[in-house]
XYZ file of C-alpha atoms in Angstrom:
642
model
C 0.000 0.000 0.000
C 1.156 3.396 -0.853
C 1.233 5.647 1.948
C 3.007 8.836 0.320
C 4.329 10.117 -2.521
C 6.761 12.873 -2.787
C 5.738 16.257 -4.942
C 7.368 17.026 -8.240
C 8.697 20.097 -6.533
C 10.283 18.176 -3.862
C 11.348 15.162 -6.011
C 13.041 18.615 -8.248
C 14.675 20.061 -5.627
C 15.971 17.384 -3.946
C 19.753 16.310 -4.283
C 19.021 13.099 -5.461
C 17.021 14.292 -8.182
C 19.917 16.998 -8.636
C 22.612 14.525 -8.136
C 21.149 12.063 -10.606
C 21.029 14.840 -13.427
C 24.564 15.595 -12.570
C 25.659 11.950 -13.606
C 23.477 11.477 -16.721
C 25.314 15.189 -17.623
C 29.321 13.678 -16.665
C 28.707 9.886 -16.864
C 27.410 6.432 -19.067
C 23.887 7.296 -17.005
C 21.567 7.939 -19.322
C 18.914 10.261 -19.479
C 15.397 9.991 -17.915
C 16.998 7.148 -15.580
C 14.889 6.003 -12.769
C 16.165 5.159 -9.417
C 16.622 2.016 -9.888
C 18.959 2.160 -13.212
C 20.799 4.860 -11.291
C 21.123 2.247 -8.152
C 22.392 -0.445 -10.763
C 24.673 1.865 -12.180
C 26.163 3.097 -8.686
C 27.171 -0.570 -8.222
C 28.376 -1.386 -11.191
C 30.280 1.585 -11.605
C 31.021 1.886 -7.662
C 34.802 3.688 -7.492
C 33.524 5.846 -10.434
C 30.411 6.657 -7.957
C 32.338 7.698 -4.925
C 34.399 9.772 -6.829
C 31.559 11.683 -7.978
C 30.674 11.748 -4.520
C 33.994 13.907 -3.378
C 33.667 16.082 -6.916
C 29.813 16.855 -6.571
C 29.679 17.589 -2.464
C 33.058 19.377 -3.321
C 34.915 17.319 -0.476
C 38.011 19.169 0.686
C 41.141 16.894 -0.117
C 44.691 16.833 -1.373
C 46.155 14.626 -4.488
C 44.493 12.620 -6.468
C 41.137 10.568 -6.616
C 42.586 7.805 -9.001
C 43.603 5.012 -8.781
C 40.717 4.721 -7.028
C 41.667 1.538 -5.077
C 44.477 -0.396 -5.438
C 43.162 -4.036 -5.613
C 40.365 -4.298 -7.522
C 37.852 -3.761 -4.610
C 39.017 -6.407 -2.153
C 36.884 -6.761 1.129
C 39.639 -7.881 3.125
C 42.357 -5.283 2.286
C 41.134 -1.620 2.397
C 42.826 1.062 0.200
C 40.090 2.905 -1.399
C 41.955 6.253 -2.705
C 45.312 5.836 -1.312
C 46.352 8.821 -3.258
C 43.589 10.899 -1.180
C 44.913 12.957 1.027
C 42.177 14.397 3.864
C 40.986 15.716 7.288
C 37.863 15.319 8.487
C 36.971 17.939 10.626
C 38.119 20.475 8.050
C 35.426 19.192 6.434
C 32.771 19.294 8.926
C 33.824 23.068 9.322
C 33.644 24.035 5.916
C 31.283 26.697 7.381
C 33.377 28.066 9.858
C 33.194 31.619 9.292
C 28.918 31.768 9.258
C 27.132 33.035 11.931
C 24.477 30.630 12.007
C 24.019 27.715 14.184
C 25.722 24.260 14.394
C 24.571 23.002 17.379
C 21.381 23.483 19.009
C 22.156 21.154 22.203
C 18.864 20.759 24.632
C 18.643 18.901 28.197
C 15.474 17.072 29.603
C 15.902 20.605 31.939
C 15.295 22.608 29.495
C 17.900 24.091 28.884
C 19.065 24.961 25.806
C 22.728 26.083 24.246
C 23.152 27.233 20.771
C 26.464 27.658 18.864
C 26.823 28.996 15.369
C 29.581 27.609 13.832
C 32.232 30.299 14.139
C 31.867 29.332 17.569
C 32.134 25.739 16.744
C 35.513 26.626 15.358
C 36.279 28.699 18.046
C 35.934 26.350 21.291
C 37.379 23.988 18.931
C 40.833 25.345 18.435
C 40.814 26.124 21.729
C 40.447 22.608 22.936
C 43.016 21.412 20.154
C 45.627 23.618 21.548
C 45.481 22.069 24.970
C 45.037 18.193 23.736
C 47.830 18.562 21.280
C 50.692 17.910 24.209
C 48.969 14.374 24.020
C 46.814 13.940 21.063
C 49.040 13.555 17.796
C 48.480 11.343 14.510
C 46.585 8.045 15.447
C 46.158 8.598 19.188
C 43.165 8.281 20.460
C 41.057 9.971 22.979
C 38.170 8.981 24.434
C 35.058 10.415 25.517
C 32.531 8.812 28.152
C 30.015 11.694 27.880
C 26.067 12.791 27.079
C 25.120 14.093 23.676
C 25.712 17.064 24.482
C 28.332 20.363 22.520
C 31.263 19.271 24.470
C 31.579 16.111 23.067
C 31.312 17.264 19.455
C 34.064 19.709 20.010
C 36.264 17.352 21.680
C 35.660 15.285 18.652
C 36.502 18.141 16.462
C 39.740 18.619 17.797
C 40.998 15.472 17.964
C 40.159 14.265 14.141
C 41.962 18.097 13.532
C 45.285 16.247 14.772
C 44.579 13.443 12.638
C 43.420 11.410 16.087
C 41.353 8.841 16.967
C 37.660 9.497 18.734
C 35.985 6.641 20.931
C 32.873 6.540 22.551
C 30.515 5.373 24.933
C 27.332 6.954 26.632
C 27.100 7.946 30.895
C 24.999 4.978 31.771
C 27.813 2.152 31.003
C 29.410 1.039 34.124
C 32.820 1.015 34.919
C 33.755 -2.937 33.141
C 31.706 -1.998 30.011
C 33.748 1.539 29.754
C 36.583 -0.870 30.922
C 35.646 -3.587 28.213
C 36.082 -1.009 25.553
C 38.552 1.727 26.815
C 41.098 -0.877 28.002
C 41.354 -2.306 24.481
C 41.467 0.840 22.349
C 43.848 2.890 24.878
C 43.127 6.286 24.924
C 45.650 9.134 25.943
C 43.036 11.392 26.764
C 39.625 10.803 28.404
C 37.204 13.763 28.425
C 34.646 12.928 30.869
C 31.415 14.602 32.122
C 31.322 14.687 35.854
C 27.371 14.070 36.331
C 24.295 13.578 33.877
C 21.067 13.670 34.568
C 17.973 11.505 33.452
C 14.534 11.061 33.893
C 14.614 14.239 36.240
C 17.842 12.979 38.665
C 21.122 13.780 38.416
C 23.446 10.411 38.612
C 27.266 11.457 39.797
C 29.928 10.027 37.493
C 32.578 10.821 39.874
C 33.376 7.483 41.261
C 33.165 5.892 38.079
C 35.597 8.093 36.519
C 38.019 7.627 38.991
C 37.970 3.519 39.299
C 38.448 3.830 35.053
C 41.286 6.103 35.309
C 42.408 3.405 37.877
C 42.315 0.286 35.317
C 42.715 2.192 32.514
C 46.580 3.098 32.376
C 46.589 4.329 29.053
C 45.060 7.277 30.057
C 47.491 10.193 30.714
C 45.101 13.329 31.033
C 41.396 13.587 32.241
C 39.576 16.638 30.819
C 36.245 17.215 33.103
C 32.978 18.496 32.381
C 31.212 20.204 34.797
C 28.031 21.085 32.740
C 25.402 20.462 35.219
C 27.359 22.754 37.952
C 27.483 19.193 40.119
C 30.981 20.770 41.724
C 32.289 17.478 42.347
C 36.341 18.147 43.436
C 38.512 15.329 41.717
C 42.066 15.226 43.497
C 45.578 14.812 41.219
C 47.244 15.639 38.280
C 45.758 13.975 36.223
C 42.510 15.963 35.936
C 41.854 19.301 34.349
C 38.556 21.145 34.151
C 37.054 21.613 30.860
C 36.890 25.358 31.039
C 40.806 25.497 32.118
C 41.654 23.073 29.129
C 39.731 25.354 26.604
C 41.324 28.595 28.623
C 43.789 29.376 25.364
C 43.890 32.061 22.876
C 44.038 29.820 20.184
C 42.240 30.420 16.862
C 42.933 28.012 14.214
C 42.662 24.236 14.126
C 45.639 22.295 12.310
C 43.578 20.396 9.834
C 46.468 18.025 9.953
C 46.246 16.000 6.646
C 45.867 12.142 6.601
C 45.696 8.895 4.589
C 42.055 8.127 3.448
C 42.213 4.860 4.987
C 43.617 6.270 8.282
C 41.595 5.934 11.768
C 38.639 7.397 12.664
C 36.424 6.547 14.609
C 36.455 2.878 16.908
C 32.893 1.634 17.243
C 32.236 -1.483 20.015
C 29.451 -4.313 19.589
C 27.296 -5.182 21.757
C 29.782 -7.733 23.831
C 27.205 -9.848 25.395
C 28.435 -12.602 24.112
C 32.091 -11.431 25.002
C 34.439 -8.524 24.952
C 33.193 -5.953 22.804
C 35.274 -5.951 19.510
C 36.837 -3.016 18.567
C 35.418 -1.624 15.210
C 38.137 0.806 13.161
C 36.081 3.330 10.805
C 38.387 5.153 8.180
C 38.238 8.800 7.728
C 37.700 9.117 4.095
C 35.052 5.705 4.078
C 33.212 7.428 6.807
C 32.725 11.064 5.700
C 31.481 9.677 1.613
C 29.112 7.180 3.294
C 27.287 9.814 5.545
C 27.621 12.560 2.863
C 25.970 10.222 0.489
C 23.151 8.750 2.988
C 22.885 12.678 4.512
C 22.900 14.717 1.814
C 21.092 12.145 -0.923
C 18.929 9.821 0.706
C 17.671 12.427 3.666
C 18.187 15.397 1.823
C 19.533 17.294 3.975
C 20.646 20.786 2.794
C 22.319 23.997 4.674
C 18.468 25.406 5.989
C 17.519 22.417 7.362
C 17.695 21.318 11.184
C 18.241 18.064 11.871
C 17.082 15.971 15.477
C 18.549 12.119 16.136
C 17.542 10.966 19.661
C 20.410 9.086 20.598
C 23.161 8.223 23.072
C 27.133 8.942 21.921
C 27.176 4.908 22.388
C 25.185 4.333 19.422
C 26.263 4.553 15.751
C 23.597 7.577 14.676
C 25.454 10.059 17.166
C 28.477 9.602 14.779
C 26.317 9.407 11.811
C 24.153 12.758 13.064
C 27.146 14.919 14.062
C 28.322 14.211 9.711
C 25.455 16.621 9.386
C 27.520 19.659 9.789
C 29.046 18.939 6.550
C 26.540 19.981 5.018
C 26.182 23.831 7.106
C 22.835 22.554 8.805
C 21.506 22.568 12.405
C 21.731 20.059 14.553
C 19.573 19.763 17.931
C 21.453 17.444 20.420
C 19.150 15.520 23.266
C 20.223 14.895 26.422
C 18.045 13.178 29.130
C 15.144 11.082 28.852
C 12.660 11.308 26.410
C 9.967 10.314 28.641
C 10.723 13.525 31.142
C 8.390 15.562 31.825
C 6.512 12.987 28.773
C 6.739 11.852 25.681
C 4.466 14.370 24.309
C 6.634 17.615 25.691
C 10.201 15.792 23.839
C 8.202 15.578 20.481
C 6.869 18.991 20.895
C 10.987 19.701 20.331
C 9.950 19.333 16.854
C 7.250 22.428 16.567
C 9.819 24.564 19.029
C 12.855 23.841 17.296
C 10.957 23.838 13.159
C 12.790 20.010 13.026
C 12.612 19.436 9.358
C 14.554 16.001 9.860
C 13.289 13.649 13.190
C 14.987 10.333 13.944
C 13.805 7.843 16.275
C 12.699 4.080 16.547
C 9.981 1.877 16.515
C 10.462 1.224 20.461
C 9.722 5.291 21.019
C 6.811 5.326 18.294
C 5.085 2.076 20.029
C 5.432 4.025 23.499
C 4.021 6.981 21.430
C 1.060 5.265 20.234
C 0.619 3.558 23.677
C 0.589 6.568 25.304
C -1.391 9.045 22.866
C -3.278 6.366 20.320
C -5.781 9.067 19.517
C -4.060 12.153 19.446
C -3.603 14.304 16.026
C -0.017 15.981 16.165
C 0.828 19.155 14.483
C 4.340 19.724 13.075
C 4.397 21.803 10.052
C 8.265 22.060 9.618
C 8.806 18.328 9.906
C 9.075 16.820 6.308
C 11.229 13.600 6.908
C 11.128 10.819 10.035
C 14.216 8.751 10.351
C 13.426 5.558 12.170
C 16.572 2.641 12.613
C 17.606 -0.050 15.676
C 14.906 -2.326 14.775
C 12.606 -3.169 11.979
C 9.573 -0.423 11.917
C 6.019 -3.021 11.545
C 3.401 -1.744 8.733
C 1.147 -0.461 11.333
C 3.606 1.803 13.176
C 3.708 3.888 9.345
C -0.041 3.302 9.799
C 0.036 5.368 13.010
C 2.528 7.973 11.503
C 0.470 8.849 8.971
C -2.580 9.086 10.337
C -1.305 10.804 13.908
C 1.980 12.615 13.350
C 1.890 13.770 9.935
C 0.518 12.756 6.432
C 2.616 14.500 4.120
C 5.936 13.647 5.418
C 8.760 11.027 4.157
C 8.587 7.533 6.555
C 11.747 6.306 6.236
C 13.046 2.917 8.016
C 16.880 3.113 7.783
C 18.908 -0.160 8.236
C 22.700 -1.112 8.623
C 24.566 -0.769 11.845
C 27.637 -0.410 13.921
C 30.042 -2.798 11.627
C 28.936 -0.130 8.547
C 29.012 3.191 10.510
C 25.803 3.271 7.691
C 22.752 1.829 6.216
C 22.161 -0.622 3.539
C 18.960 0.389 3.013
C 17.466 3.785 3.467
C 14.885 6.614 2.501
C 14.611 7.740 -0.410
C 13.215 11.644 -1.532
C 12.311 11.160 -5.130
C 10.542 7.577 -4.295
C 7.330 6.930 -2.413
C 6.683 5.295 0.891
C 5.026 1.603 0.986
C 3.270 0.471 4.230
C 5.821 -1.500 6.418
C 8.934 -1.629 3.453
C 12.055 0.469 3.355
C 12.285 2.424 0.230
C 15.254 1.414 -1.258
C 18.815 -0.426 -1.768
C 21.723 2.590 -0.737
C 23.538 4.130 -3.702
C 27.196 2.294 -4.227
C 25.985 -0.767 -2.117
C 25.698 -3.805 -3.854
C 22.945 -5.501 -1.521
C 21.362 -9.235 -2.392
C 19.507 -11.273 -0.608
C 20.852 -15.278 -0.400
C 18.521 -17.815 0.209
C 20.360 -20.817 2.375
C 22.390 -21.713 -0.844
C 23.690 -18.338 -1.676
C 21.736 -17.819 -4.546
C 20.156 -14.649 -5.135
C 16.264 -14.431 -4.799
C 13.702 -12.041 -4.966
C 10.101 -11.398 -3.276
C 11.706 -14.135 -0.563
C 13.023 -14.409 2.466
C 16.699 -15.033 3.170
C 20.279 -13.555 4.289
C 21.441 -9.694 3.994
C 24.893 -9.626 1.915
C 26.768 -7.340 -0.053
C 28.526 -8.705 -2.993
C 30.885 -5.752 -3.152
C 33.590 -3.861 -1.152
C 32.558 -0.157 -0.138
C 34.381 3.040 1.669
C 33.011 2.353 5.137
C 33.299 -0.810 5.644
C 35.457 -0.856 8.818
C 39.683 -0.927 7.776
C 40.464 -3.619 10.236
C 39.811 -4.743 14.200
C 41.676 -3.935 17.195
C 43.593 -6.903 18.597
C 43.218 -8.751 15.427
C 46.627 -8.885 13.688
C 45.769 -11.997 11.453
C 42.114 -10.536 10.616
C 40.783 -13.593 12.148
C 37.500 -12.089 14.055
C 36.901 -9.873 10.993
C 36.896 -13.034 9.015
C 34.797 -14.739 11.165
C 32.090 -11.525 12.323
C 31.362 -11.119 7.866
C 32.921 -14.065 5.653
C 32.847 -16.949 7.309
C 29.397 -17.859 5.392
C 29.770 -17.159 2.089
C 33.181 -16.709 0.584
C 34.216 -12.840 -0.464
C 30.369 -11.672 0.090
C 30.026 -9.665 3.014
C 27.256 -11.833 5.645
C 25.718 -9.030 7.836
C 23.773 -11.388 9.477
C 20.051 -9.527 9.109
C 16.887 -11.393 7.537
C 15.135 -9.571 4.783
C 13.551 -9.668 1.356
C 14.286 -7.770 -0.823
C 11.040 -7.286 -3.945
C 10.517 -7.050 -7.407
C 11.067 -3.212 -7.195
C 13.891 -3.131 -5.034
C 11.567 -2.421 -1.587
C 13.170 -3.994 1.535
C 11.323 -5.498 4.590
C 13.556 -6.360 7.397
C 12.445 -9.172 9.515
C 15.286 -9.417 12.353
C 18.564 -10.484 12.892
C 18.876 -14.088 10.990
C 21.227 -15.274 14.062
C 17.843 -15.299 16.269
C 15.846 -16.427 13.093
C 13.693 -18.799 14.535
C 13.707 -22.493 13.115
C 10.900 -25.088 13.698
C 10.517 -27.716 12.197
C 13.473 -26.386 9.591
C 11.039 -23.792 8.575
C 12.747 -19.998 9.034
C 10.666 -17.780 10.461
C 11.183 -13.723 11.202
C 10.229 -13.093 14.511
C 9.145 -9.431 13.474
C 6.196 -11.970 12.302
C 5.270 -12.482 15.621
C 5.659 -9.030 16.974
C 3.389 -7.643 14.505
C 0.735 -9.838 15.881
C 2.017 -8.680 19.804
C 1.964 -5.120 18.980
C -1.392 -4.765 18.453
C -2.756 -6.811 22.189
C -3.763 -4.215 24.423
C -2.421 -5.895 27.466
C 1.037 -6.628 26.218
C 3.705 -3.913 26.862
C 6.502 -5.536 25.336
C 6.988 -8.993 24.621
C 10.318 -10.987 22.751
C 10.877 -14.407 20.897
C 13.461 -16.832 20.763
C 13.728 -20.501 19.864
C 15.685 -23.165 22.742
C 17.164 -25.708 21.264
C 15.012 -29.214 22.001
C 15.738 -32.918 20.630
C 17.213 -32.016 17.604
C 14.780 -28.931 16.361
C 13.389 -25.796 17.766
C 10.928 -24.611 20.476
C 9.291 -21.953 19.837
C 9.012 -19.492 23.375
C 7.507 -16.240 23.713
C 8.436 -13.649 26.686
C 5.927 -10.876 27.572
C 5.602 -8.244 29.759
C 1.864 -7.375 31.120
C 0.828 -3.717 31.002
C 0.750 -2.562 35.013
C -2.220 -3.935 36.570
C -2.924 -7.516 34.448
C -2.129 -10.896 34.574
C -1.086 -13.378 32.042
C -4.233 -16.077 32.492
C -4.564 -19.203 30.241
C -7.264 -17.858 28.081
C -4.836 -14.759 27.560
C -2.264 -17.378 26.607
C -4.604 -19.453 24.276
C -6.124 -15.851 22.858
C -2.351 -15.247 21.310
C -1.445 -18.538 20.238
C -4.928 -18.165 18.345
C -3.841 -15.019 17.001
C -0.401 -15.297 16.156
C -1.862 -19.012 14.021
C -4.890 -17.072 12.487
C -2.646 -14.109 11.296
C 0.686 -16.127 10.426
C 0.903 -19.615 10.201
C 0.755 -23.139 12.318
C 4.746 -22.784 12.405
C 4.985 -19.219 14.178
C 2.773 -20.781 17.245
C 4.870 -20.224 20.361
C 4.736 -23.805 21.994
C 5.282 -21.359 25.568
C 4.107 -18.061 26.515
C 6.018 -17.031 29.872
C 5.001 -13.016 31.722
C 8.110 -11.591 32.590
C 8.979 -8.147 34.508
C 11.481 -6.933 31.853
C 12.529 -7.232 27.995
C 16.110 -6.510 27.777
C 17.422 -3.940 25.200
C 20.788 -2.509 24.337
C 21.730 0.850 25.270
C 20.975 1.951 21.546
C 17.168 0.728 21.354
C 17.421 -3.080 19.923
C 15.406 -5.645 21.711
C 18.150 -8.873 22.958
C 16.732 -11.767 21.435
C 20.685 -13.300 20.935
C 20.921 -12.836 24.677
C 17.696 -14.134 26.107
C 18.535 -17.369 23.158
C 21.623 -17.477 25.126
C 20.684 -17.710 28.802
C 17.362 -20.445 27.372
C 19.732 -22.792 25.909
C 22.055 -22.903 29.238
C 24.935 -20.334 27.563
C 26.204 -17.547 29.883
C 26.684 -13.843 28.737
C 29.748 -12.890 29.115
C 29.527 -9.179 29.526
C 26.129 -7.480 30.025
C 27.129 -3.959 30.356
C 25.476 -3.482 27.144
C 21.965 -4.573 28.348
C 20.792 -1.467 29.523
C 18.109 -2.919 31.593
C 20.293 -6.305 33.089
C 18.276 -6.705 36.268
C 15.513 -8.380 33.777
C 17.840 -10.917 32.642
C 17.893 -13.551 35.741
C 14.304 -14.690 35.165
C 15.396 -15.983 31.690
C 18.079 -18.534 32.990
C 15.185 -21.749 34.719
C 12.809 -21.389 31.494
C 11.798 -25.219 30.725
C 9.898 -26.083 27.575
């Protein structure tokens, strides 16, 4: 079903539509193309493609763009433009000389802090020149920080030197700071000092002091104050933020490095382990979010631009790209449940949001909370929605409470891509419950189990090519063994990202779940977004998750739920779902269990566990659950008996 449909003066305007003239103008495009012949010709053309990328978004460089890899596009060997030389936040300060404003960063307290970007550039020279007596080419420094300026600028200033930024979000305790810190051994570790959510403030002091303590790679400890908590930290060691940005510096050094150097090191989850240490390139990174920024979100210089997220997830990296492109971006820091759900959204009419992102876990909790009530945002034109796959009736609910005429678009990729696979799309309409297209330059399939290509199907997420931000290598992995093993161990030189999809006729995508907790029965694969779909719609469900434990050779199917406050779980409950879930799906997707729990456990970025709860059913300890951001709910999972 089609639920929008973009105006010719939109589709016009867009740079997509603009972009696409550009290469039926300078390329073997030819005129009139449609999407998809532009999609098929991104692939099949893909180092041509990212070169028009740097020459079209005018990316500041030095040298030359060809050859434009040296090894005919191997996965396991980066070395896309090694004749590129670059600096990445030169280019995210292109605009450093305008007045008008980069960041527009807003607490749960309300308040707010706005910096144009000559200020940007300002604070961020001035941090530079203090971090520079530790930060040089490849070091890295760390941040354990809310989304919030500070942490933007300290970014800044360290990719200036040509170093290394790491991150993780307040709430991690000290092993899972530990668990990631420890391996990528920063120099630096800026560090706010408290953070508040859901209306308290939580001290960080403590913390910061036992990971200082078992982190010895840390030589300097930058402090931010920005809640006036006053806490007094003892030793060398530490420097307030305002002393460390107490310079008269003005210009950042824009020191210039290899395309393929170090960026940015990204973490997995790590319940299953230590966290493995994901190395981001500069050049990969800054085409991939240009392209998915400026062409598939359309983002432009007058547009603002809100991500809810935590500077432990992926989209704070990919959001902060945006001032590439001269727009405004409104950082969120708290809970967006304080005051309520309904005063964080109204951030959009306040703030004219053109761009929203968000997930299907806050629209569910939307439509929970308000299933009747008709929004009003007249700036908003595009929603952003990623961390799990977004069920038809959640666009349903969109469209008929938040906004009609505005672009729905389900984004998917991750952590191991610093990107998307799949994405919006400006020039393309929106189809109930399907992501509206395959990502320029990414050649996306979809296997069946034996690795042939299908269509209108269900089977295995893989890319048949190499692309620019696909991660440069692993920390602690000298022999590339765990890269091998996390994207090629199933199919030989085809990149496995281990997501179940299908991808149709016309190039749509439904995502159905990760195809590690596919479920199995009977040797039948089955989606367990098949399930939820039926879930989401029981009144007195809150939440509920679905996993398969392992039973005489084949599959159990068990289902988890958690009761909305006040009612119980009763056997004709239990028999009303399993009549459901048969009527709407099939005999196959029938949970042989249904268990009420208190808690479903989620990451710290939004993505329901069902690796871990498959895990702790089948008699497998996690390892580390510092990234379960609700772990207390995890110790009723461990006595389950089918």
């Amino acid at each position: 079903m089609k639920m929008w449909r973009p105006s010719d003066q939109r589709i016009q305007k867009s740079h997509m539509y603009q972009f696409k003239c550009y290469l039926e103008k300078n390329t073997g495009l030819k005129n009139n193309s449609n999407y998809r012949e532009m999609h098929n010709w991104s692939v099949s053309n893909s180092p041509l493609f990212w070169s028009h990328i740097i020459k079209y978004f005018g990316v500041k460089f030095k040298g030359e763009v060809s050859p434009y890899c040296n090894d005919d596009l191997a996965f396991l060997n980066y070395s896309w433009f090694p004749k590129v030389k670059i600096n990445f936040a030169q280019n995210l300060l292109k605009f450093k000389d305008s007045s008008s404003i980069a960041i527009n960063s807003i607490g749960e307290n309300g308040v707010i802090r706005k910096i144009s970007y000559k200020n940007l550039y300002s604070e961020s020279a001035k941090l530079e020149s203090y971090i520079k007596k530790y930060i040089g080419k490849k070091d890295v420094l760390a941040a354990y920080m809310p989304n919030i300026a500070e942490t933007t600028i300290a970014m800044l200033a360290t990719t200036s030197l040509g170093g290394v930024f790491t991150s993780t979000s307040c709430d991690f305790g000290v092993e899972g700071v530990v668990d990631r810190f420890g391996q990528s051994k920063p120099k630096v570790l800026i560090a706010a000092t408290s953070y508040l959510y859901n209306g308290k403030i939580y001290s960080l002091k403590e913390k910061i002091q036992q990971i200082v303590e078992k982190v010895d790679s840390i030589e300097k400890v930058i402090l931010v104050d920005f809640l006036k908590n006053e806490d007094v930290f003892e030793g060398k060691k530490y420097i307030s933020y305002e002393d460390a940005i107490n310079s008269n510096a003005k210009k950042l050094s824009f020191v210039e490095m290899n395309f393929s150097d170090p960026l940015y090191i990204m973490y997995s989850s790590g319940t299953t382990g230590s966290p493995k240490c994901i190395v981001h390139s500069i050049g990969g990174t800054l085409l991939q979010h240009i392209k998915e920024l400026g062409l598939h979100t359309d983002l432009t210089q007058k547009k603002n631009i809100f991500y809810f997220t935590t500077c432990g997830w992926m989209m704070w990296n990919w959001l902060v790209s945006s001032l590439f492109f001269g727009a405004q971006i409104t950082l969120y820091e708290g809970s967006p449940g304080f005051p309520s759900l309904e005063e964080f959204l109204n951030i959009i009419k306040k703030e004219k949001i053109n761009i929203f992102g968000t997930s299907p876990k806050f629209l569910r909790a939307l439509e929970d909370t308000y299933p009747k009530k008709k929004f009003k945002f007249d700036s908003l034109e595009t929603i952003l929605s990623t961390g799990a796959p977004l069920l038809p009736e959640q666009f349903d609910y969109v469209y008929k409470n938040i906004k009609s005429d505005v672009q729905l678009s389900s984004i998917c990729g991750g952590t191991d891509i610093i990107g998307c696979f799949m994405l919006g799309n400006p020039i393309l309409p929106v189809y109930r419950g399907q992501i509206q297209c395959l990502g320029l330059g990414m050649n996306v399939s979809c296997f069946d189990e034996n690795g042939r290509i299908v269509k209108d199907s269900e089977g295995e997420l893989v890319c048949r090519s190499s692309f620019v931000s696909m991660p440069i290598y692993f920390l602690n992995d000298p022999d590339n063994e765990k890269y091998k093993k996390a994207y090629f161990s199933k199919y030989e030189n085809v990149w496995h990202h281990g997501d179940f999809i299908t991808i149709t006729s016309d190039n749509q995508v439904k995502v159905f779940g990760r195809s590690d907790a596919t479920l199995n029965p009977g040797g039948v694969r089955i989606g367990t977004s098949e399930i939820y779909r039926q879930t989401e719609n029981i009144k007195y469900l809150e939440d509920s998750i679905c996993v398969g434990k392992q039973k005489d050779g084949d599959v159990d199917v068990l289902l988890f739920v958690k009761l909305v406050s006040g009612e119980t779980l009763t056997v004709d409950r239990i028999n009303e779902i399993k009549s459901l879930i048969k009527t709407k799906t099939t005999p196959r997707h029938v949970p042989k269990q249904i268990y009420a729990v208190s808690g479903i456990p989620y990451t710290r970025s939004g993505k329901k566990m069902e690796m871990a709860v498959t895990r702790l059913i089948n008699g497998r300890e996690l390892n580390n659950i510092e990234a379960v951001s609700n772990p207390d709910c995890l110790e009723e999972y461990k006595n389950v008996e089918s």
